Coordinates of C-alpha atoms in Angstrom, one line a residue:
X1 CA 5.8 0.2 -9.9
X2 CA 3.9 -2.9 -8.5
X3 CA 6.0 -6.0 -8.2
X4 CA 8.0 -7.9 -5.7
X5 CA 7.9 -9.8 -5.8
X6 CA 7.2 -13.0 -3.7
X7 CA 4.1 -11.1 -4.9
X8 CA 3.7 -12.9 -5.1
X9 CA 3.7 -15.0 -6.5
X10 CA 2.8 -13.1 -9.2
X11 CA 1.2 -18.1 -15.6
X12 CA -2.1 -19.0 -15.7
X13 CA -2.4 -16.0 -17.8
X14 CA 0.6 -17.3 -20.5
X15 CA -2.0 -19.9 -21.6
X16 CA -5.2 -18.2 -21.1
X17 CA -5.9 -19.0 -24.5
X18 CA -4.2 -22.6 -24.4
X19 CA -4.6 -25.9 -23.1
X20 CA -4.3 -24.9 -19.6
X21 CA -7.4 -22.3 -19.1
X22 CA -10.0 -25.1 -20.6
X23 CA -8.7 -27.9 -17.7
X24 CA -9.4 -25.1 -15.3
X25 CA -12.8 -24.5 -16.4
X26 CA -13.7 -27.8 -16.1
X27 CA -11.3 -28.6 -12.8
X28 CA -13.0 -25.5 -11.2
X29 CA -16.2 -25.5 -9.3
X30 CA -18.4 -23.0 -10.3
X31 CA -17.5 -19.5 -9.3
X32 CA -20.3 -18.3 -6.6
X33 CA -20.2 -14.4 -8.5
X34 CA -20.6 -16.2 -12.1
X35 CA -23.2 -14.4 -13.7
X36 CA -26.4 -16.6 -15.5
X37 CA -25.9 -18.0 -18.8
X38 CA -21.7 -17.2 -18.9
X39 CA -19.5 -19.8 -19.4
X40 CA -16.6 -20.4 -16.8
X41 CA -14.1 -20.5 -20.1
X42 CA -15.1 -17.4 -21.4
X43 CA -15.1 -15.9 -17.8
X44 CA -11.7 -17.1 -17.1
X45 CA -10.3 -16.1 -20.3
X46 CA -11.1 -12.5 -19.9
X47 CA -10.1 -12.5 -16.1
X48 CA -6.7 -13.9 -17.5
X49 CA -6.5 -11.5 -20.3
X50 CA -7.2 -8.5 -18.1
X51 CA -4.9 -9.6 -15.9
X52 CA -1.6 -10.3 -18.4
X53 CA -2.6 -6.9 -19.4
X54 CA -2.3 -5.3 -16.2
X55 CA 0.8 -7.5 -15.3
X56 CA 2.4 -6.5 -18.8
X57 CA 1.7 -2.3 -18.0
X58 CA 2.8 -3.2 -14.4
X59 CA 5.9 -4.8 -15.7
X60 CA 6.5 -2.0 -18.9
X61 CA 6.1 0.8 -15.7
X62 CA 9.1 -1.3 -13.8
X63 CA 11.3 -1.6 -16.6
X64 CA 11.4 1.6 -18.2
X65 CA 11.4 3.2 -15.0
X66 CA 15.3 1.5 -14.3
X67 CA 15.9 1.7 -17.8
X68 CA 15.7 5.4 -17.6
X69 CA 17.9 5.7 -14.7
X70 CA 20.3 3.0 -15.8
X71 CA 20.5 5.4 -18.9
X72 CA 21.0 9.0 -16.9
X73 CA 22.7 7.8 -14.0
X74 CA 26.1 6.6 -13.3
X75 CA 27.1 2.5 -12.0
X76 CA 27.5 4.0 -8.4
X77 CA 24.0 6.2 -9.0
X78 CA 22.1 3.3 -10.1
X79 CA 23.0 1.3 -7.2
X80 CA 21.7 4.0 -4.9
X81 CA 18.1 3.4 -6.4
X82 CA 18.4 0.2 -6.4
X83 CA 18.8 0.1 -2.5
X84 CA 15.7 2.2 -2.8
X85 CA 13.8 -0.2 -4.4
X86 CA 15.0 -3.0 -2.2
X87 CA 13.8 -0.7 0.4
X88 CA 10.4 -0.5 -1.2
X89 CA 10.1 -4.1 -2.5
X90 CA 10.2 -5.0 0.9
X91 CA 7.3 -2.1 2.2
X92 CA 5.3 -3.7 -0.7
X93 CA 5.8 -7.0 0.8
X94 CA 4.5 -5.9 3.7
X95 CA 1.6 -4.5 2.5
X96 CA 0.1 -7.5 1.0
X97 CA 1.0 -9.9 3.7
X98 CA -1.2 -7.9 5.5
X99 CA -3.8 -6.5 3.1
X100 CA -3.6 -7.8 -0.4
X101 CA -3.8 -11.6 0.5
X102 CA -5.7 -11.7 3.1
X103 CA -8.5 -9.7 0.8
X104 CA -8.0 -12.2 -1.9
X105 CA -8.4 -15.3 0.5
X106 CA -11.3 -13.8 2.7
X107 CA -13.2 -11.2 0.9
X108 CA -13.3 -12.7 -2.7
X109 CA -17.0 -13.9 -2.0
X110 CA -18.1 -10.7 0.2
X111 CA -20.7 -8.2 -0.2
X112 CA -23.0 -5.8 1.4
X113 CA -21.7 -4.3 4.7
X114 CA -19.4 -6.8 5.4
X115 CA -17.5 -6.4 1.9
X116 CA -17.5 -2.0 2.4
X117 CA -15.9 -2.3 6.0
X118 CA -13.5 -4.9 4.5
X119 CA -12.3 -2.6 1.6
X120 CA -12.2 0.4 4.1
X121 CA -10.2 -1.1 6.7
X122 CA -7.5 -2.9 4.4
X123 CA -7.1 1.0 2.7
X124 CA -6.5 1.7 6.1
X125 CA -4.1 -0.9 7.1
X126 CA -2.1 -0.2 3.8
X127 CA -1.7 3.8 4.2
X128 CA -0.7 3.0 8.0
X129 CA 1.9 0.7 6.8
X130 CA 3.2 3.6 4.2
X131 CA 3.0 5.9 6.4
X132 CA 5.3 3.4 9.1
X133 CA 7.4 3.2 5.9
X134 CA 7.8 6.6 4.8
X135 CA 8.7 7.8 8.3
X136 CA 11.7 4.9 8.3
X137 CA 13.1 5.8 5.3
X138 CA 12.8 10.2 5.8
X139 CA 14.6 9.2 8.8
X140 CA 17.6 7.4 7.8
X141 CA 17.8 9.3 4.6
X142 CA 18.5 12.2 6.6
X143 CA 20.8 10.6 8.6
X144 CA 22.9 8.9 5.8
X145 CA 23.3 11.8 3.5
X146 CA 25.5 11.5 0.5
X147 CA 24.2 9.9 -2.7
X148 CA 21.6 7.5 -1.1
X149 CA 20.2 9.8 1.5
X150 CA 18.3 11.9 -0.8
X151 CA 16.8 8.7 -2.9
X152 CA 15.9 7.0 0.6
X153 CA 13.8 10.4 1.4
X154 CA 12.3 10.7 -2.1
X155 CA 10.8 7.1 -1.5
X156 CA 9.4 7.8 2.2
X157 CA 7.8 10.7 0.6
X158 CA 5.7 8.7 -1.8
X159 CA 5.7 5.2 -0.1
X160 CA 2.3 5.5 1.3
X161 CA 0.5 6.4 -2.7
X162 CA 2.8 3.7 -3.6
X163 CA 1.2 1.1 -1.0
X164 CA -2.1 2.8 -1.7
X165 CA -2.1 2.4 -5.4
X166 CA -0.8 -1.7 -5.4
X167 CA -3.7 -2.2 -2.7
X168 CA -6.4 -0.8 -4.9
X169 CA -5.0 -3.3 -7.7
X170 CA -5.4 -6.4 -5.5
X171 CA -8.9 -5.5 -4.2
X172 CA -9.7 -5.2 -7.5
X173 CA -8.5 -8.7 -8.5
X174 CA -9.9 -10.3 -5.4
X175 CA -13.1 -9.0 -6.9
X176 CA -13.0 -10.3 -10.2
X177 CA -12.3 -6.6 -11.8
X178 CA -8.9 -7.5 -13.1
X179 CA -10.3 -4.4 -16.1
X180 CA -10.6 -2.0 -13.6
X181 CA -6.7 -2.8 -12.1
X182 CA -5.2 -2.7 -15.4
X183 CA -7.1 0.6 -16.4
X184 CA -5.2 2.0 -13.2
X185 CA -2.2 0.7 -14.5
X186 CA -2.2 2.1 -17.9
X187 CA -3.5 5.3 -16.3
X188 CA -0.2 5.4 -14.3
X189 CA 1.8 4.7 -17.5
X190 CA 0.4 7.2 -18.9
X191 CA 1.0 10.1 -16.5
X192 CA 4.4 9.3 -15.6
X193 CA 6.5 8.2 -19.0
X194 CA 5.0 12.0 -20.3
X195 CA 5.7 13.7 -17.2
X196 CA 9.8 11.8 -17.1
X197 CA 10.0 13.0 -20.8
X198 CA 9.4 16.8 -19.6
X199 CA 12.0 16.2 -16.6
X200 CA 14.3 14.9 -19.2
X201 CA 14.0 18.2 -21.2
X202 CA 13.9 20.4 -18.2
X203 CA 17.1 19.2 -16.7
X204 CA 19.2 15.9 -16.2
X205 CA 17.3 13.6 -14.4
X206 CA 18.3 12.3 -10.8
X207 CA 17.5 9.1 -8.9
X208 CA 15.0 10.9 -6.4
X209 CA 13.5 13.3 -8.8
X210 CA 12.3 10.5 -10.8
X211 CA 11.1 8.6 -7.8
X212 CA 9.1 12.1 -6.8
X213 CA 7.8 11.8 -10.8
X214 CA 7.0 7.7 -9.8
X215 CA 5.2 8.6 -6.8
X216 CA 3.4 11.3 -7.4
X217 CA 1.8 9.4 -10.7
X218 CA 0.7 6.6 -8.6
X219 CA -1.0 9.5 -6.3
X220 CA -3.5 10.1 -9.4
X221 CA -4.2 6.8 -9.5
X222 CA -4.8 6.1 -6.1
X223 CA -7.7 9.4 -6.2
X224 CA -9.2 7.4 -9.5
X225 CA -9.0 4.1 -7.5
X226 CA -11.0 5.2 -4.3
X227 CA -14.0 6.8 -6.2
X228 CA -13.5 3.8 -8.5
X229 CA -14.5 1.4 -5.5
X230 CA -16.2 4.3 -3.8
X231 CA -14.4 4.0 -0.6
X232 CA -12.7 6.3 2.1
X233 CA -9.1 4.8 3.8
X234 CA -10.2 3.8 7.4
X235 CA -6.8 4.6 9.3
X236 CA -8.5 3.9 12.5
X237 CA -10.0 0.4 11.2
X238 CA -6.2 -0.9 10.7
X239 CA -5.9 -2.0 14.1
X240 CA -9.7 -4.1 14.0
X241 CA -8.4 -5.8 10.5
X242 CA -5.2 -7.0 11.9
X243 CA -6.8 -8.5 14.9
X244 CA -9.1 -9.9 12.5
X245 CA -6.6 -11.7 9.7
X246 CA -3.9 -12.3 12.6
X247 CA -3.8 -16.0 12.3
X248 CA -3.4 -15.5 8.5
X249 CA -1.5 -12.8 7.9
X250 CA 0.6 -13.4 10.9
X251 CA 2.4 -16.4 9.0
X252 CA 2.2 -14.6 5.7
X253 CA 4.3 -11.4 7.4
X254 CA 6.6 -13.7 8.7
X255 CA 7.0 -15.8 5.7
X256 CA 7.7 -12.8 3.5
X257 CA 9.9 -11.2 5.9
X258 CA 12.1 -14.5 6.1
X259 CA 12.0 -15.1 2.5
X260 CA 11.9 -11.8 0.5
X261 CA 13.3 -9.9 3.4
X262 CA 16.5 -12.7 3.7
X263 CA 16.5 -12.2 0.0
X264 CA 16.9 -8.6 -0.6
X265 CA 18.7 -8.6 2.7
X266 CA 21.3 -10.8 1.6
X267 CA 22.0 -8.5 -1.7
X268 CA 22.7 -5.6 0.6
X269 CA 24.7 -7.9 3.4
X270 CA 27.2 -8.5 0.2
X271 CA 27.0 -5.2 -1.0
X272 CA 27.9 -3.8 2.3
X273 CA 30.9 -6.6 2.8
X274 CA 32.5 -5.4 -0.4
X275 CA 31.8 -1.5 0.9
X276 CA 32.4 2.0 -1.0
X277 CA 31.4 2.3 -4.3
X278 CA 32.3 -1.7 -5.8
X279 CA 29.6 -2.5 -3.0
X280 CA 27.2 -0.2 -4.8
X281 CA 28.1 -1.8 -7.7
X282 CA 27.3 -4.8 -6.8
X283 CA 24.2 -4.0 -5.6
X284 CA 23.5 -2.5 -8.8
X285 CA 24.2 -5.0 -10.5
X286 CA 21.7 -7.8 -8.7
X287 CA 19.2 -5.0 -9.5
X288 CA 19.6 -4.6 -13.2
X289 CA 19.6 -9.0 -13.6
X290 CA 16.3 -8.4 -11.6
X291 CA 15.0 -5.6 -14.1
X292 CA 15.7 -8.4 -17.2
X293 CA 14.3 -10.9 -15.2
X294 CA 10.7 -8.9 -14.4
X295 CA 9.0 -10.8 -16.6
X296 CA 9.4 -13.8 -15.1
X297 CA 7.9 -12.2 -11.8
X298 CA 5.3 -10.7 -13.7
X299 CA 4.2 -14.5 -14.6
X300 CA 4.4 -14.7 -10.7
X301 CA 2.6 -11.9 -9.7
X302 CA -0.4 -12.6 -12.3
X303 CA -0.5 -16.3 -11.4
X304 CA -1.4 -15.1 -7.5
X305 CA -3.4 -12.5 -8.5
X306 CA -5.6 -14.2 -10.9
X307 CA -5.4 -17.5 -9.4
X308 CA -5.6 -17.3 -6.2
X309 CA -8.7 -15.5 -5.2
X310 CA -10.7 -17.9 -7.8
X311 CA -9.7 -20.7 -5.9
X312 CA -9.7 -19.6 -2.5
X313 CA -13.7 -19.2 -3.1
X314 CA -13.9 -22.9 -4.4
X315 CA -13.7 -25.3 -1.5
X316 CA -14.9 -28.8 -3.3
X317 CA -11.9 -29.6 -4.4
X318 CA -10.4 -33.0 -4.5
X319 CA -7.0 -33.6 -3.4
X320 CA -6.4 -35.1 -7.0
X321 CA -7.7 -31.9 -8.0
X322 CA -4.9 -29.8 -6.2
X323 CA -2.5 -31.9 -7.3
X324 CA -3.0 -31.9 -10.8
X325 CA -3.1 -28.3 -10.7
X326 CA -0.2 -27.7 -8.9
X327 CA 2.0 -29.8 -10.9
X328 CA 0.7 -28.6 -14.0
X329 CA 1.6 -25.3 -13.0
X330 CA 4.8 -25.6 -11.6
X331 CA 6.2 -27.4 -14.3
X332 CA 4.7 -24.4 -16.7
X333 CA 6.5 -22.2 -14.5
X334 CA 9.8 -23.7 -14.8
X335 CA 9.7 -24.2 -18.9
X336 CA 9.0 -20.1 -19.3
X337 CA 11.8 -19.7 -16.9
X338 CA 14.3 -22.3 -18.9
X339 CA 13.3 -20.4 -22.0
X340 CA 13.0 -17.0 -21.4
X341 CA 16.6 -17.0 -19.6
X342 CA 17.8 -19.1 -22.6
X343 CA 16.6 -16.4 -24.6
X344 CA 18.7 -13.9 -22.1
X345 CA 21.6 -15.5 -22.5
X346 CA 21.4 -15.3 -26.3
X347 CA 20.8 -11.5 -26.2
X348 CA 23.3 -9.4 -27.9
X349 CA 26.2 -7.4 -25.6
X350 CA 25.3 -4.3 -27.9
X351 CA 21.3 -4.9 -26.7
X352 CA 22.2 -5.2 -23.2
X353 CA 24.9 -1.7 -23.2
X354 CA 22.0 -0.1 -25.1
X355 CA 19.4 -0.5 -21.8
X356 CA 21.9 -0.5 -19.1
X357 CA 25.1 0.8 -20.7
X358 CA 27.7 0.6 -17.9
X359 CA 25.4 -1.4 -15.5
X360 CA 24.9 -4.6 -18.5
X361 CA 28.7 -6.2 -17.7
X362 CA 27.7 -6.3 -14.4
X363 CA 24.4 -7.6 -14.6
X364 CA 25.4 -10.6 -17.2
X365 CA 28.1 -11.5 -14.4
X366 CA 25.0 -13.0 -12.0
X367 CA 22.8 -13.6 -14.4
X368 CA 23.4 -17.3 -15.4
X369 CA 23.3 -18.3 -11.8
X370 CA 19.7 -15.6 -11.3
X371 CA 18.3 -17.8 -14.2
X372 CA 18.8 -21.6 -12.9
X373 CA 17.4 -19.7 -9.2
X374 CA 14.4 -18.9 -11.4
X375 CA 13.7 -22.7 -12.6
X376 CA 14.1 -24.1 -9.4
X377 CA 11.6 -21.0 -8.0
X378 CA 9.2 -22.0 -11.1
X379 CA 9.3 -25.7 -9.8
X380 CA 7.3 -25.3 -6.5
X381 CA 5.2 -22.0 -7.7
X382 CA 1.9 -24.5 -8.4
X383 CA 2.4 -26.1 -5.0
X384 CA 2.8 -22.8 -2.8
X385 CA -0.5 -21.6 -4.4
X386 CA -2.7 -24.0 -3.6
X387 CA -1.2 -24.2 -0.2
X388 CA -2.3 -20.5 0.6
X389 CA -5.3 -21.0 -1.2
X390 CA -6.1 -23.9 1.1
X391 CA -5.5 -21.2 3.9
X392 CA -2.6 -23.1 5.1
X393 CA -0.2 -20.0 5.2
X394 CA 1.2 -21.8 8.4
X395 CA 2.9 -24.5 6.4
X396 CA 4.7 -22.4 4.1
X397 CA 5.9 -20.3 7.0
X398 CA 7.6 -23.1 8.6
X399 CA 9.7 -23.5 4.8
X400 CA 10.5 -20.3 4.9
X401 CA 11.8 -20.4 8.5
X402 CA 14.2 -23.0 7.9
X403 CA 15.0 -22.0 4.5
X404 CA 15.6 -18.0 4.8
X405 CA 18.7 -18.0 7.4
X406 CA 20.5 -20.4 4.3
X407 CA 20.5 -17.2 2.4
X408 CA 23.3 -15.1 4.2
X409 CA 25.5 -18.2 4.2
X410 CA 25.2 -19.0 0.8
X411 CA 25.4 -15.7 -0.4
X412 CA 28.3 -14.5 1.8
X413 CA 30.6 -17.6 1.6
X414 CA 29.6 -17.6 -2.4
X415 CA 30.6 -13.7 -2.2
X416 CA 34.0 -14.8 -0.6
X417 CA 34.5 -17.7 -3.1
X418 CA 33.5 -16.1 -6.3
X419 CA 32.6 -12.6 -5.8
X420 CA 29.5 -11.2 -7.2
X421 CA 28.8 -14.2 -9.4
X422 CA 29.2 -16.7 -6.2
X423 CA 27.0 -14.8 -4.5
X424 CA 24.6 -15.3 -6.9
X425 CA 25.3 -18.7 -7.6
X426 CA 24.9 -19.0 -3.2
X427 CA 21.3 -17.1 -3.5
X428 CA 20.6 -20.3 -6.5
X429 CA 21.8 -23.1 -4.1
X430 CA 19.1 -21.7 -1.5
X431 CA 16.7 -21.4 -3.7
X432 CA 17.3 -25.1 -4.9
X433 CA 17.6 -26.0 -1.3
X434 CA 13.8 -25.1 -0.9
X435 CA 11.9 -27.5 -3.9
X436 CA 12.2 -30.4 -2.0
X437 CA 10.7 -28.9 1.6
X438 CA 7.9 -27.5 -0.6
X439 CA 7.4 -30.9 -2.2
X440 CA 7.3 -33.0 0.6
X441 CA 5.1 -30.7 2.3
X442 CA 2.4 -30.3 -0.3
X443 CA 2.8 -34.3 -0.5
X444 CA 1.4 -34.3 3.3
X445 CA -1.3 -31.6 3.0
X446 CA -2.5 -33.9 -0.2
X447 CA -2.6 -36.9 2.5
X448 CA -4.2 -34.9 5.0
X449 CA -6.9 -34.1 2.5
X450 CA -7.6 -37.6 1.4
X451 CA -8.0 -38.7 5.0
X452 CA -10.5 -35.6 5.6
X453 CA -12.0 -36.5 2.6
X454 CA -12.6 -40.1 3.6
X455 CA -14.0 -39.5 7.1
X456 CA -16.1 -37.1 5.9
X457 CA -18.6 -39.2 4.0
X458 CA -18.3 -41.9 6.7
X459 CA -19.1 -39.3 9.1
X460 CA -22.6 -38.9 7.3
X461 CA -23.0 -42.4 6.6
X462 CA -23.1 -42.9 10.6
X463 CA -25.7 -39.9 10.9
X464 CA -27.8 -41.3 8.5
X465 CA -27.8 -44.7 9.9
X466 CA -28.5 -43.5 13.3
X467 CA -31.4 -41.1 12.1
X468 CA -33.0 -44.1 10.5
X469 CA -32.7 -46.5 13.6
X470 CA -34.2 -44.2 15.8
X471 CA -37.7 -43.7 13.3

């Protein structure tokens, strides 16, 4: 399983072949790693292609993966996993804040030396963050018990191949091998839905058990990874790439933490509130609206990893540029969302009960709010990724700051209001609450540019007339 998703901030790819993919080739400076004679359109195309590919296996591995516990498990089961996840989401989440995006942003042009150290050191980082991880949730597995200690220890036991095997995948995309990433991918797939069929005949499967099967498939791929990119984890490098990427990944931790973290955080705040088993329910429930809403984050996830290490290594952008860009994104974004949870809604009870069986009346209860959250999320996702691109991860902490403590609020006085369904429709008001502080502020980094942009030719005007006076 790869996704949070903030990934983010994971739709270029949903018109690779469309009107969108020939603006960017001709928006888009030339890529310094484009080889002679290959045209930017025909280079983007099959970075987007590989990518939706990877994105779609990523997305299938998610999906059948609940599906299958949905299906074997009970309502009060199924939530248990889904605490897991949260729990891992969040790890994940971690793990590119610190690693993932700061690779894509800085090491998309590197070679040599430079480029093996890099690739080392963020292998190291990410295992020392599992390893963090896994420790955290053996420990307060063991002390909880019941039904969700055992999941929570089945997770720390194969968190750190977990963060291992979604690290490889974004060093490969900040290299331009999306191939290589989805080859992982379907390399996982392929292990794991044979190896849950044979638990299936075996015995009944259990929560943990098939996170033990989830890990230990992503430990295969993490061995074909490393001799893939022909590198060794540096454990004791972790400490020299954090000191390195502080001022960028600083901000990015913090902006995940408030956002993602406020977001699953405020799931398991009401789930607590309502307590005992309904709380689990409740719980599950968020999670399976999340499952039928993956591929919406998997638009998310490829947009950031396609996107932005191709323009992080383009710097001659024009504010006009940006803009258009941005806008032309976002606004794709937020179509896909308004149909595909149009489509949701449509979907027949009997379709639903089939995936999730007791888990789908649940689920449809905070879906319709989960949905118009998903527009409004669509409506600013051109605008965040040009703002990281830019290297401005400051700016988006500072949303994040003031829009992340909203969520236990909303979601708790909804909870209190409405029940489940308010507290979803409280998690949609925050997420509304945020278009207009991501607006405004890519509005002022636009300005800023302009002005940079002006002064910089009057800059060299200036040198030029003073090297001629003094000849």
């Amino acid at each position: 399983m790869s996704e949070p998703t903030r990934e983010s901030a994971e739709p270029v790819r949903n018109g690779a072949r469309g009107p969108l993919l020939p603006a960017l080739s001709q928006v888009l400076p030339p890529d310094p790693d484009e080889s002679p004679g290959e045209s930017r359109r025909f280079k983007l195309v099959r970075l987007a292609s590989w990518t939706a590919i990877d994105q779609v296996l990523s997305a299938l591995t998610n999906t059948m993966l609940a599906i299958v516990v949905a299906h074997y498990v009970d309502v009060p089961a199924f939530g248990t996993f889904a605490v897991a996840i949260l729990v891992f989401n969040v790890c994940i989440g971690i793990e590119r804040a610190l690693v993932g995006q700061p690779m894509s942003i800085r090491y998309s042009s590197a070679t040599g030396a430079r480029l093996d150290s890099g690739r080392a050191r963020a292998f190291g980082t990410a295992l020392a963050v599992g390893l963090i991880g896994a420790l955290g949730c053996i420990a307060v597995g063991l002390v909880l018990g019941g039904q969700l200690g055992p999941v929570l220890v089945a997770t720390g036991a194969v968190l750190p191949f977990l963060l291992l095997q979604d690290a490889a995948r974004l060093i490969f995309f900040a290299r331009s091998q999306a191939k290589l990433a989805a080859l992982n991918d379907a390399l996982w797939a392929a292990i794991q839905f044979p190896a849950i069929v044979v638990l299936a005949a075996i015995t009944r499967p259990t929560p943990p058990a098939l996170v033990l099967v989830w890990g230990a498939s992503a430990a295969v791929c993490v061995v074909v990874a490393l001799v893939q990119l022909r590198v060794v984890p540096d454990l004791r490098g972790a400490a020299s790439w954090l000191r390195e990427h502080r001022d960028l990944s600083g901000y990015l931790l913090a902006e995940y933490l408030l956002g993602a973290g406020a977001f699953q955080g405020g799931i398991l705040a009401v789930g607590a509130l309502v307590g005992g088993k309904e709380g689990l329910t409740v719980v599950g429930a968020f999670k399976a609206a999340q499952v039928v809403l993956g591929p919406l984050n998997m638009l998310g996830t490829a947009l950031q990893t396609f996107a932005l290490p191709q323009l992080s290594k383009r710097t001659g952008w024009t504010s006009s540029q940006r803009t258009r860009i941005a806008y032309l994104t976002s606004l794709a974004m937020a179509a896909i969302a308004v149909l595909y949870g149009s489509l949701l809604l449509l979907l027949p009870a009997a379709a639903g009960q089939a995936m999730f069986r007791g888990n789908w009346a649940e689920a449809l209860d905070v879906l319709l709010p989960m949905i118009v959250g998903n527009v409004f999320w669509g409506l600013w996702q051109g605008h965040t990724l040009v703002i990281y691109a830019m290297g401005l991860a400051r700016r988006a902490f500072w949303i994040m700051a003031i829009e992340a403590p909203l969520v236990f609020p909303f979601m708790i006085g909804g909870l209190y209001l409405g029940g489940a369904r308010g507290a979803a429709w409280g998690l949609c008001l925050d997420q509304a609450t945020s278009l207009p502080l991501w607006l405004w502020t890519f509005r002022r980094v636009m300005r800023e540019s302009d002005r940079h942009e002006t002064a910089a030719p009057a800059s060299s005007d200036r040198l030029t007339a003073s090297s001629g006076s003094g000849d």
